[in-house]
Coordinates of C-alpha atoms in Angstrom, one line a residue:
Chain H
X1 CA 129.1 67.5 108.4
X2 CA 130.7 68.7 111.5
X3 CA 129.3 71.0 114.1
X4 CA 130.3 74.7 113.6
X5 CA 133.4 75.7 115.4
X6 CA 132.1 79.2 116.3
X7 CA 133.4 80.6 119.7
X8 CA 130.2 81.7 120.9
X9 CA 126.5 81.2 120.1
X10 CA 125.7 82.2 116.6
X11 CA 123.5 85.3 116.1
X12 CA 120.0 84.8 114.6
X13 CA 117.6 87.2 112.8
X14 CA 115.3 88.8 115.2
X15 CA 112.3 88.5 112.9
X16 CA 111.1 87.1 109.8
X17 CA 110.5 90.4 108.4
X18 CA 114.0 91.7 109.4
X19 CA 115.4 88.9 107.3
X20 CA 113.3 89.3 104.4
X21 CA 113.8 93.5 104.3
X22 CA 117.7 92.6 104.7
X23 CA 117.7 90.2 101.6
X24 CA 115.4 92.7 99.9
X25 CA 117.5 95.6 100.6
X26 CA 120.6 93.7 99.7
X27 CA 119.6 92.8 96.3
X28 CA 117.9 96.1 95.5
X29 CA 121.0 98.4 94.4
X30 CA 121.8 101.0 91.8
X31 CA 121.1 98.8 89.0
X32 CA 117.1 98.4 89.6
X33 CA 117.0 102.0 89.7
X34 CA 118.9 103.2 86.8
X35 CA 119.5 100.0 84.8
X36 CA 116.2 98.1 84.7
X37 CA 114.1 101.0 83.3
X38 CA 116.2 101.8 80.4
X39 CA 117.1 98.1 79.3
X40 CA 113.3 97.5 79.4
X41 CA 112.8 100.3 76.8
X42 CA 115.7 99.5 74.6
X43 CA 114.9 95.6 74.6
X44 CA 111.1 95.6 73.2
X45 CA 109.5 96.9 76.4
X46 CA 106.7 94.5 77.5
X47 CA 108.5 91.7 75.2
X48 CA 111.7 92.2 77.4
X49 CA 109.6 92.3 80.8
X50 CA 108.2 88.8 79.6
X51 CA 111.6 87.5 78.7
X52 CA 112.9 88.7 82.1
X53 CA 110.4 87.4 84.2
X54 CA 110.3 83.9 83.0
X55 CA 114.1 83.7 83.6
X56 CA 113.6 85.4 87.0
X57 CA 111.2 82.2 87.9
X58 CA 113.1 79.6 86.2
X59 CA 116.8 80.7 87.2
X60 CA 117.1 83.2 89.9
X61 CA 114.4 82.1 92.3
X62 CA 116.0 78.6 92.3
X63 CA 119.4 79.8 92.4
X64 CA 118.7 82.0 95.3
X65 CA 116.9 79.1 97.3
X66 CA 120.4 77.0 96.5
X67 CA 122.5 79.8 98.0
X68 CA 120.5 80.7 101.0
X69 CA 120.0 77.1 102.0
X70 CA 123.9 76.4 101.6
X71 CA 124.3 79.1 104.2
X72 CA 121.4 77.7 106.5
X73 CA 122.5 74.1 106.2
X74 CA 126.2 74.9 107.3
X75 CA 125.4 77.8 109.5
X76 CA 128.7 79.3 108.8
X77 CA 130.0 82.3 106.4
X78 CA 131.6 81.8 103.2
X79 CA 135.0 80.1 103.7
X80 CA 133.3 77.8 106.4
X81 CA 130.6 76.7 104.1
X82 CA 133.1 75.8 101.6
X83 CA 135.1 74.0 104.3
X84 CA 131.6 71.9 105.2
X85 CA 131.4 71.1 101.6
X86 CA 134.9 70.3 100.7
X87 CA 136.9 69.6 104.2
X88 CA 139.8 71.5 105.4
X89 CA 142.5 72.4 103.1
X90 CA 143.0 73.9 99.6
X91 CA 139.2 73.9 98.4
X92 CA 138.5 76.5 101.2
X93 CA 140.3 78.8 98.9
X94 CA 137.2 78.9 96.5
X95 CA 135.2 80.3 99.4
X96 CA 138.2 83.0 99.7
X97 CA 137.6 83.8 96.2
X98 CA 134.1 84.8 96.7
X99 CA 135.1 87.0 99.8
X100 CA 137.9 88.7 97.9
X101 CA 135.3 89.2 94.9
X102 CA 133.0 90.9 97.4
X103 CA 135.7 93.1 99.0
X104 CA 136.8 94.4 95.5
X105 CA 133.3 94.9 94.4
X106 CA 132.6 96.9 97.7
X107 CA 135.9 98.8 97.2
X108 CA 134.2 100.6 94.0
X109 CA 130.7 100.6 95.3
X110 CA 131.5 102.2 98.5
X111 CA 132.4 105.4 96.2
X112 CA 128.9 105.1 94.4
X113 CA 127.2 105.0 97.9
X114 CA 129.2 108.3 98.6
X115 CA 127.8 110.0 95.5
X116 CA 124.3 109.1 96.6
X117 CA 125.0 110.3 100.0
X118 CA 126.2 113.6 98.7
X119 CA 123.1 114.0 96.7
X120 CA 120.8 113.0 99.3
X121 CA 122.3 115.5 101.7
X122 CA 122.1 118.4 99.0
X123 CA 118.2 117.3 98.4
X124 CA 117.6 117.9 101.9
X125 CA 119.7 121.2 101.9
X126 CA 117.0 122.1 98.8
X127 CA 120.2 122.9 96.7
X128 CA 118.5 121.4 93.6
X129 CA 116.0 124.1 93.9
X130 CA 118.2 126.8 94.4
X131 CA 118.5 130.0 92.1
X132 CA 121.0 129.4 89.2
X133 CA 121.6 125.8 90.0
X134 CA 123.4 124.2 87.4
X135 CA 123.6 120.0 87.4
X136 CA 126.1 119.6 85.2
X137 CA 128.4 121.9 86.8
X138 CA 127.4 120.7 90.2
X139 CA 128.2 117.0 89.3
X140 CA 131.6 118.0 87.6
X141 CA 132.7 120.0 90.8
X142 CA 131.8 117.2 93.0
X143 CA 133.3 114.4 90.6
X144 CA 136.5 116.6 90.1
X145 CA 137.1 116.9 93.6
X146 CA 139.3 114.5 95.4
X147 CA 138.4 116.0 98.6
X148 CA 134.5 115.4 98.0
X149 CA 134.7 112.2 96.4
X150 CA 137.3 110.7 98.7
X151 CA 135.5 112.3 101.5
X152 CA 132.0 110.7 100.9
X153 CA 133.8 107.4 99.9
X154 CA 135.2 107.5 103.5
X155 CA 131.9 108.6 105.1
X156 CA 130.3 105.8 103.3
X157 CA 132.7 103.3 104.6
X158 CA 132.5 104.6 108.2
X159 CA 128.8 104.8 108.1
X160 CA 128.4 101.3 107.0
X161 CA 131.1 100.2 109.7
X162 CA 129.1 102.0 112.3
X163 CA 126.0 99.7 111.6
X164 CA 127.7 96.6 111.2
X165 CA 129.7 97.0 114.5
X166 CA 126.4 96.3 116.1
X167 CA 126.0 93.1 114.6
X168 CA 123.4 91.2 112.2
X169 CA 120.4 91.6 114.6
X170 CA 121.1 94.7 116.2
X171 CA 122.9 96.6 113.1
X172 CA 121.9 95.4 109.9
X173 CA 118.2 94.3 111.0
X174 CA 117.5 97.4 112.9
X175 CA 118.4 99.6 110.1
X176 CA 116.8 97.7 106.9
X177 CA 113.6 97.0 108.9
X178 CA 112.9 101.1 108.4
X179 CA 115.2 101.8 105.7
X180 CA 113.8 99.4 102.9
X181 CA 110.0 100.3 103.5
X182 CA 110.9 103.9 103.4
X183 CA 112.8 103.3 100.1
X184 CA 109.5 101.7 98.7
X185 CA 107.5 104.5 99.8
X186 CA 109.8 107.0 98.4
X187 CA 109.7 105.6 95.0
X188 CA 106.0 105.2 95.0
X189 CA 105.8 109.0 96.1
X190 CA 107.7 109.8 93.1
X191 CA 106.0 107.7 90.8
X192 CA 102.6 109.1 91.8
X193 CA 104.0 112.6 91.4
X194 CA 105.6 111.6 87.8
X195 CA 102.3 109.9 86.7
X196 CA 100.4 113.3 86.9
X197 CA 102.4 114.9 84.6
X198 CA 101.8 115.8 81.1
X199 CA 103.6 113.3 78.8
X200 CA 104.0 110.7 81.6
X201 CA 101.8 108.2 79.6
X202 CA 104.6 108.5 76.7
X203 CA 107.0 107.1 79.2
X204 CA 105.0 104.0 80.1
X205 CA 104.2 103.7 76.6
X206 CA 108.2 103.5 75.8
X207 CA 108.5 100.9 78.8
X208 CA 105.6 98.6 78.6
X209 CA 104.4 98.6 75.0
X210 CA 105.6 95.1 73.7
X211 CA 107.7 94.7 70.4
X212 CA 107.5 90.8 70.2
X213 CA 109.9 90.5 67.4
X214 CA 112.7 91.4 70.2
X215 CA 111.8 87.6 71.6
X216 CA 113.5 86.3 68.6
X217 CA 116.8 88.1 69.1
X218 CA 119.2 86.5 71.1
X219 CA 120.4 90.0 72.6
X220 CA 117.1 90.4 74.2
X221 CA 117.4 87.1 76.1
X222 CA 121.2 87.5 76.8
X223 CA 120.4 90.9 78.4
X224 CA 117.4 89.5 80.3
X225 CA 119.6 86.7 81.6
X226 CA 122.3 89.0 82.8
X227 CA 119.8 91.2 84.6
X228 CA 118.0 88.2 86.1
X229 CA 121.4 86.8 87.5
X230 CA 123.1 89.8 88.4
X231 CA 120.4 92.6 89.9
X232 CA 119.2 89.5 92.0
X233 CA 122.5 89.4 93.8
X234 CA 122.7 85.6 93.0
X235 CA 126.0 84.0 93.9
X236 CA 127.6 87.0 95.5
X237 CA 127.8 85.1 99.0
X238 CA 125.1 87.5 100.5
X239 CA 122.3 84.9 100.4
X240 CA 124.8 82.3 101.7
X241 CA 125.8 84.6 104.7
X242 CA 122.4 86.0 105.6
X243 CA 121.1 82.3 105.4
X244 CA 123.4 81.3 107.9
X245 CA 121.9 83.4 110.2
X246 CA 118.6 82.0 110.1
X247 CA 117.2 79.7 113.0
X248 CA 116.3 76.2 112.4
X249 CA 112.8 76.7 112.2
X250 CA 112.9 79.2 109.3
X251 CA 111.9 78.7 105.9
X252 CA 114.3 79.3 103.0
X253 CA 112.4 78.5 99.6
X254 CA 109.8 81.4 100.3
X255 CA 111.7 84.1 101.6
X256 CA 115.1 83.5 100.5
X257 CA 114.1 82.4 96.9
X258 CA 110.8 83.7 95.8
X259 CA 110.4 86.9 97.9
X260 CA 113.8 88.0 97.4
X261 CA 114.0 87.6 93.8
X262 CA 110.6 88.7 92.9
X263 CA 110.6 91.8 95.6
X264 CA 113.8 93.0 94.0
X265 CA 112.4 93.1 90.5
X266 CA 109.1 94.7 92.0
X267 CA 111.4 97.4 93.1
X268 CA 112.8 97.7 89.7
X269 CA 109.4 97.7 88.1
X270 CA 108.5 100.6 90.8
X271 CA 111.7 102.3 89.5
X272 CA 110.3 102.3 86.1
X273 CA 107.1 104.0 87.1
X274 CA 109.1 106.7 89.1
X275 CA 111.6 107.3 86.4
X276 CA 110.3 107.0 82.8
X277 CA 107.3 109.2 83.3
X278 CA 109.9 112.0 84.6
X279 CA 112.1 111.2 81.6
X280 CA 109.4 111.7 79.1
X281 CA 107.4 114.4 80.6
X282 CA 110.5 116.5 80.2
X283 CA 111.7 115.2 77.0
X284 CA 115.0 113.5 78.1
X285 CA 116.9 110.8 77.1
X286 CA 116.1 107.5 78.7
X287 CA 119.3 105.5 78.1
X288 CA 121.8 107.9 80.0
X289 CA 122.1 105.7 83.1
X290 CA 124.1 107.1 85.7
X291 CA 124.0 110.5 84.1
X292 CA 120.5 110.4 84.1
X293 CA 120.3 110.1 88.1
X294 CA 123.1 112.4 88.9
X295 CA 122.8 115.3 86.2
X296 CA 119.3 115.0 84.5
X297 CA 116.8 114.3 87.3
X298 CA 118.4 117.0 89.7
X299 CA 117.4 119.5 86.9
X300 CA 113.9 118.1 86.5
X301 CA 112.7 117.9 90.4
X302 CA 112.7 122.0 90.7
X303 CA 110.4 122.0 87.5
X304 CA 107.7 119.9 89.3
X305 CA 105.0 121.2 91.9
X306 CA 106.5 120.4 95.2
X307 CA 109.6 119.6 93.4
X308 CA 112.2 119.6 96.6
X309 CA 109.9 117.1 98.2
X310 CA 110.3 114.7 95.2
X311 CA 114.2 115.1 95.0
X312 CA 114.4 114.5 98.8
X313 CA 112.3 111.3 98.1
X314 CA 114.1 110.1 95.2
X315 CA 117.7 110.8 96.4
X316 CA 117.3 109.7 100.0
X317 CA 115.7 106.6 98.6
X318 CA 118.4 105.8 96.1
X319 CA 120.9 106.5 99.1
X320 CA 118.9 103.7 101.1
X321 CA 119.0 101.3 98.2
X322 CA 122.8 101.6 97.8
X323 CA 123.5 101.5 101.7
X324 CA 121.5 98.6 102.3
X325 CA 123.4 96.7 99.4
X326 CA 126.6 97.9 100.8
X327 CA 125.7 96.7 104.3
X328 CA 125.2 93.1 102.9
X329 CA 128.3 92.8 100.5
X330 CA 130.7 94.1 103.6
X331 CA 129.1 91.7 105.7
X332 CA 130.0 88.9 103.7
X333 CA 133.6 89.5 104.5
X334 CA 132.8 90.5 108.0
X335 CA 131.3 87.4 109.0
X336 CA 133.9 85.1 107.4
X337 CA 136.7 87.3 109.0
X338 CA 135.1 87.1 112.4
X339 CA 134.8 83.3 112.1
X340 CA 138.2 82.5 110.5
X341 CA 140.4 84.6 112.4
X342 CA 140.7 85.5 116.1
X343 CA 139.2 89.0 115.7
X344 CA 135.8 89.7 117.4
X345 CA 133.2 91.5 115.5
X346 CA 134.4 94.8 116.1
X347 CA 137.8 93.8 115.0
X348 CA 136.4 92.3 112.0
X349 CA 134.4 95.1 111.1
X350 CA 137.4 97.5 111.3
X351 CA 139.6 95.3 109.5
X352 CA 137.2 94.7 106.4
X353 CA 136.3 98.4 106.5
X354 CA 139.8 99.5 106.5
X355 CA 140.8 97.4 103.6
X356 CA 137.6 98.3 101.4
X357 CA 138.3 101.9 102.4
X358 CA 142.1 101.7 101.2
X359 CA 141.2 99.7 97.9
X360 CA 138.3 102.0 97.2
X361 CA 140.5 105.3 97.3
X362 CA 141.5 104.9 93.5
X363 CA 138.0 104.3 92.4
X364 CA 136.9 107.3 94.6
X365 CA 139.6 109.4 92.9
X366 CA 139.2 108.1 89.3
X367 CA 136.0 107.4 87.7
X368 CA 137.7 105.4 84.7
X369 CA 139.3 103.2 87.7
X370 CA 136.0 102.7 89.0
X371 CA 134.9 101.6 85.5
X372 CA 137.8 99.2 84.8
X373 CA 137.0 97.6 88.5
X374 CA 133.4 97.3 87.6
X375 CA 134.0 95.7 84.2
X376 CA 136.7 93.2 85.6
X377 CA 134.8 92.2 88.7
X378 CA 131.3 92.7 87.4
X379 CA 131.7 91.2 84.4
X380 CA 134.1 88.2 85.3
X381 CA 134.4 88.2 89.1
X382 CA 130.6 88.0 90.2
X383 CA 129.9 85.0 87.6
X384 CA 132.9 83.3 89.0
X385 CA 131.6 83.7 92.2
X386 CA 128.2 82.5 91.3
X387 CA 129.8 79.5 89.4
X388 CA 131.6 78.5 92.4
X389 CA 128.7 78.6 94.8
X390 CA 126.1 77.1 92.6
X391 CA 128.7 74.3 91.4
X392 CA 129.3 73.4 95.0
X393 CA 125.6 73.0 95.9
X394 CA 124.6 71.3 92.5
X395 CA 127.7 68.7 92.5
X396 CA 129.6 68.6 95.5
X397 CA 126.7 68.6 98.1
X398 CA 124.5 67.5 95.4
X399 CA 121.3 69.3 94.2
X400 CA 118.9 66.4 95.3
X401 CA 120.5 65.9 98.7
X402 CA 120.4 69.3 99.9
X403 CA 116.8 69.8 98.6
X404 CA 115.5 66.7 100.3
X405 CA 117.4 67.3 103.3
X406 CA 117.4 70.8 104.0
X407 CA 115.5 73.1 101.5
X408 CA 112.4 71.5 102.1
X409 CA 112.7 71.2 106.1
X410 CA 110.6 74.0 107.5
X411 CA 109.7 75.3 104.2
X412 CA 106.7 77.5 103.6
X413 CA 106.4 76.0 99.9
X414 CA 107.4 72.5 98.7
X415 CA 110.2 72.5 96.1
X416 CA 109.9 69.5 93.8
X417 CA 112.6 67.6 91.6
X418 CA 112.5 70.2 88.9
X419 CA 115.0 72.1 91.1
X420 CA 117.7 69.7 91.0
X421 CA 118.7 70.1 87.1
X422 CA 118.2 73.8 87.3
X423 CA 120.9 74.1 90.1
X424 CA 123.2 71.2 88.5
X425 CA 122.9 72.1 84.9
X426 CA 121.2 75.2 83.8
X427 CA 122.5 77.8 86.0
X428 CA 126.1 76.8 85.7
X429 CA 125.8 76.5 81.9
X430 CA 124.0 79.9 81.5
X431 CA 126.8 81.4 83.6
X432 CA 129.7 80.0 81.5
X433 CA 127.7 80.9 78.4
X434 CA 127.5 84.5 79.8
X435 CA 131.1 84.8 80.6
X436 CA 132.1 83.4 77.2
X437 CA 129.7 85.7 75.5
X438 CA 131.2 88.9 77.4
X439 CA 134.6 87.7 76.5
X440 CA 133.8 87.2 72.9
X441 CA 132.1 90.6 72.4
X442 CA 134.4 92.6 74.3
X443 CA 137.8 91.0 73.3
X444 CA 137.9 92.8 70.1
X445 CA 137.0 96.5 71.3
X446 CA 138.9 96.2 74.7
X447 CA 141.4 93.5 74.7
X448 CA 143.8 94.6 77.5
X449 CA 140.7 94.9 79.8
X450 CA 139.1 91.7 78.9
X451 CA 142.4 89.5 78.9
X452 CA 143.1 91.2 82.2
X453 CA 139.9 90.5 83.8
X454 CA 140.1 86.9 82.9
X455 CA 143.7 86.4 83.9
X456 CA 142.9 88.3 87.1
X457 CA 140.2 85.9 87.8
X458 CA 142.1 82.8 87.1
X459 CA 145.1 84.1 89.0
X460 CA 142.6 84.7 92.1
X461 CA 141.3 81.3 91.9
X462 CA 145.1 79.8 92.0
X463 CA 146.4 82.4 94.6
X464 CA 143.3 81.7 97.1
X465 CA 143.6 78.0 96.6
X466 CA 147.4 78.1 97.1
X467 CA 147.1 80.4 100.1
X468 CA 144.5 78.2 101.9
X469 CA 146.5 75.1 101.0
X470 CA 149.7 76.9 102.8
X471 CA 147.6 78.1 105.9
X472 CA 146.2 74.7 106.5
X473 CA 149.7 73.4 105.9
X474 CA 148.2 69.7 105.5
X475 CA 146.2 67.9 102.9
X476 CA 142.5 67.3 103.0
X477 CA 140.5 66.2 106.0
X478 CA 137.2 64.2 106.4
X479 CA 135.5 67.3 107.9
X480 CA 133.1 67.4 104.6
X481 CA 129.5 66.7 103.6
X482 CA 131.0 64.0 101.2
X483 CA 130.5 63.3 97.6
X484 CA 127.8 64.7 95.4
X485 CA 125.2 63.2 93.3
Chain Y
X1 CA 101.2 109.3 73.4
X2 CA 98.4 106.6 74.7
X3 CA 99.3 103.1 75.9
X4 CA 98.3 100.4 73.3
X5 CA 96.1 97.7 74.5
X6 CA 99.3 95.5 74.2
X7 CA 101.1 98.1 76.5
X8 CA 98.2 97.9 79.0
X9 CA 98.3 94.3 79.2
X10 CA 101.9 94.2 79.6
X11 CA 102.0 96.7 82.4
X12 CA 99.1 95.2 84.3
X13 CA 100.5 91.6 83.7
X14 CA 103.7 92.7 85.1
X15 CA 102.1 94.2 88.2
X16 CA 100.0 91.3 88.8
X17 CA 102.8 88.9 88.5
X18 CA 105.9 90.9 90.2
X19 CA 103.8 92.8 92.9
X20 CA 101.2 90.0 93.6
X21 CA 103.9 87.5 93.9
X22 CA 105.8 89.6 96.2
X23 CA 102.9 90.8 98.3
X24 CA 101.7 87.2 98.7
X25 CA 105.3 85.9 99.5
X26 CA 105.8 88.3 102.1
X27 CA 102.0 88.0 103.7
X28 CA 102.5 84.1 103.6
X29 CA 106.0 84.4 105.1
X30 CA 104.9 86.3 108.0
X31 CA 101.9 84.5 108.5
X32 CA 103.7 81.4 108.7
X33 CA 106.3 82.7 111.3
X34 CA 103.5 83.7 113.4
X35 CA 101.9 80.5 113.3
X36 CA 105.2 78.6 113.9
X37 CA 105.7 80.8 116.8
X38 CA 102.2 80.1 118.2
X39 CA 102.8 76.5 117.9
X40 CA 106.3 76.5 119.4
X41 CA 104.8 78.7 122.5
X42 CA 102.1 76.3 122.8
X43 CA 103.6 72.9 122.4
X44 CA 107.4 73.5 122.5
X45 CA 108.1 71.7 119.4
X46 CA 106.8 71.7 115.6
X47 CA 106.8 69.3 112.8
X48 CA 109.7 69.9 110.6
X49 CA 108.8 68.3 107.2
X50 CA 105.5 68.2 105.3
X51 CA 104.0 65.0 104.4
X52 CA 105.3 65.4 100.9
X53 CA 108.7 66.6 101.9
X54 CA 109.0 63.7 104.7
X55 CA 107.9 61.0 101.9
X56 CA 110.7 62.3 99.7
X57 CA 113.2 62.3 102.5
X58 CA 112.2 58.6 103.3
X59 CA 112.5 57.5 99.7
X60 CA 116.0 59.4 99.3
X61 CA 117.3 57.7 102.7
X62 CA 116.1 54.2 101.3
X63 CA 117.9 54.8 97.9
X64 CA 121.1 56.2 99.4
X65 CA 121.8 54.2 102.6
X66 CA 125.5 54.5 102.3
X67 CA 125.5 58.0 101.6
X68 CA 127.9 60.1 103.9
X69 CA 124.9 61.9 105.0
X70 CA 122.6 59.1 105.6
X71 CA 122.8 59.0 109.5
X72 CA 122.2 62.7 109.7
X73 CA 119.3 62.3 107.3
X74 CA 117.7 59.4 109.2
X75 CA 118.1 61.5 112.6
X76 CA 116.2 64.7 110.9
X77 CA 113.7 62.1 109.6
X78 CA 113.0 60.3 112.7
X79 CA 113.2 63.5 114.8
X80 CA 110.2 64.8 112.8
X81 CA 108.2 61.4 113.2
X82 CA 108.9 61.7 116.8
X83 CA 107.7 65.1 117.2
X84 CA 104.6 64.6 115.3
X85 CA 103.8 61.6 117.5
X86 CA 103.8 63.9 120.5
X87 CA 102.3 66.9 119.3
X88 CA 98.6 67.7 119.0
X89 CA 98.5 70.6 116.3
X90 CA 101.0 69.8 113.4
X91 CA 102.2 72.9 111.5
X92 CA 102.0 71.2 108.0
X93 CA 98.7 69.6 107.0
X94 CA 99.2 66.1 108.6
X95 CA 96.1 63.8 109.0
X96 CA 96.3 62.0 112.3
X97 CA 95.9 58.4 110.6
X98 CA 99.0 59.4 108.3
X99 CA 101.0 60.4 111.4
X100 CA 99.8 57.0 113.3
X101 CA 101.1 55.1 110.4
X102 CA 104.5 56.9 110.3
X103 CA 107.5 54.8 111.2
X104 CA 111.2 55.8 112.0
X105 CA 113.7 54.8 109.5
X106 CA 116.1 52.4 111.0
X107 CA 119.9 52.0 109.8
X108 CA 120.3 49.6 107.0

């Protein structure tokens, strides 16, 4: 492996707590708060949780260790890490694919951050407890107003850029060190209030009563796999990027793997306690997803004692969850642009934010466009990025090699040889299975979107590889880790 | 609607496994960082591999002498051995006699 070609000394996290909160804040997002609760209730309650927890420890924890150590080992962003593994040339395009998927993902996530910002501000203005407040009309007025949706999208992008411009240590770390603990406290407060309501136990019964027959259904395990892989942020390039800012004495397996994956799910469990008692105490439909968050809950909080306070806790907490993820997703591209171009930090932040803002305007304007982007990049782009990162660690660098050389160096826990086949075989096979399953189950009902999604990803890989080949202008060099196992 | 016994077991089990593990991981991670910083301030350097990890590293180097990373891996191994022989207080659970028995790995 060659030495990094950074122009200045690379930044490092200021504290262990800052790194852990950044990882947790990155992975805890909207999916934890509105998705985990209802898929748990829909898929056998406690039985689903058992399946999910097993897969979390078997797949997500080792996977996050692999991604984080890849970044720590190379000390570079996504494209630089692929260059370290494969050498200069076309294969760097695989890293470019990961970056482009992140940019595309952030382009439609920024409008969602805008929604949460809008609701957080209105919770602080006590709008939801005002006389004659009508949640459905409020949501329709917001989502139907281009000024508001594009305006909040713009504010969200500007806010994230305003933090990122200060860097990893003085920007991201400084913000998430208080934002993530406050998010947890907010959810604890809402859960505590909800559990005191009549009918709250019915919500817990719905979420936790195990129906073991669900464990014999393939759909339960596929849903659990999808949640374990996607909600933990595995393979998005975030853990790689954040891992690249660790110091040489920092541990990877315990913080980057165990704490990140299990902490993320712990917040999801907290969301179950926060959301389900409310849902059942007020006789709501638990499977409404985003509709539940933005239409139903604003109507519930005013009916609770000290309701405006719980509305503030929930919506500000929800905003913190989305913005901390937005910071991380954007940082993947910012780190790479800063390393790979002549732009400095500010220039990289402005360039990436400008692209994200431009690409995000259609998603802010049209929720159906946002849904299409989510279907294509969430269903096919993220698994592609995960496959590229995990296959590179498992096969190009070599699972055993990176575990023995780098993962167990300065580690707080020892990772044994069981890890190697999980990285080399299990995660790639599962990701491939999930993608094929999505294609098979969606191709009939939405052929154009499914075929378009697959074609887009294939085109993205071909174009990125060709572009890097053209940029480098020459064949492969020997600036690489070398062959795999 | 009351929670069944199975529901309670599921609820408490999830809390114990998830919140328990996350809390333990956070505590252990922060405690180990404090310990590393304390040793770094005191000694200027700390051992980089546990006894088990260093033994695995040594075994891997011997099994893969021609690997492109063999040189870097030997350097990492030998650096840890040298540090262990210089310092009084290792971070990992090294016994003095095991440290004294450690040898550097030379190029094959």
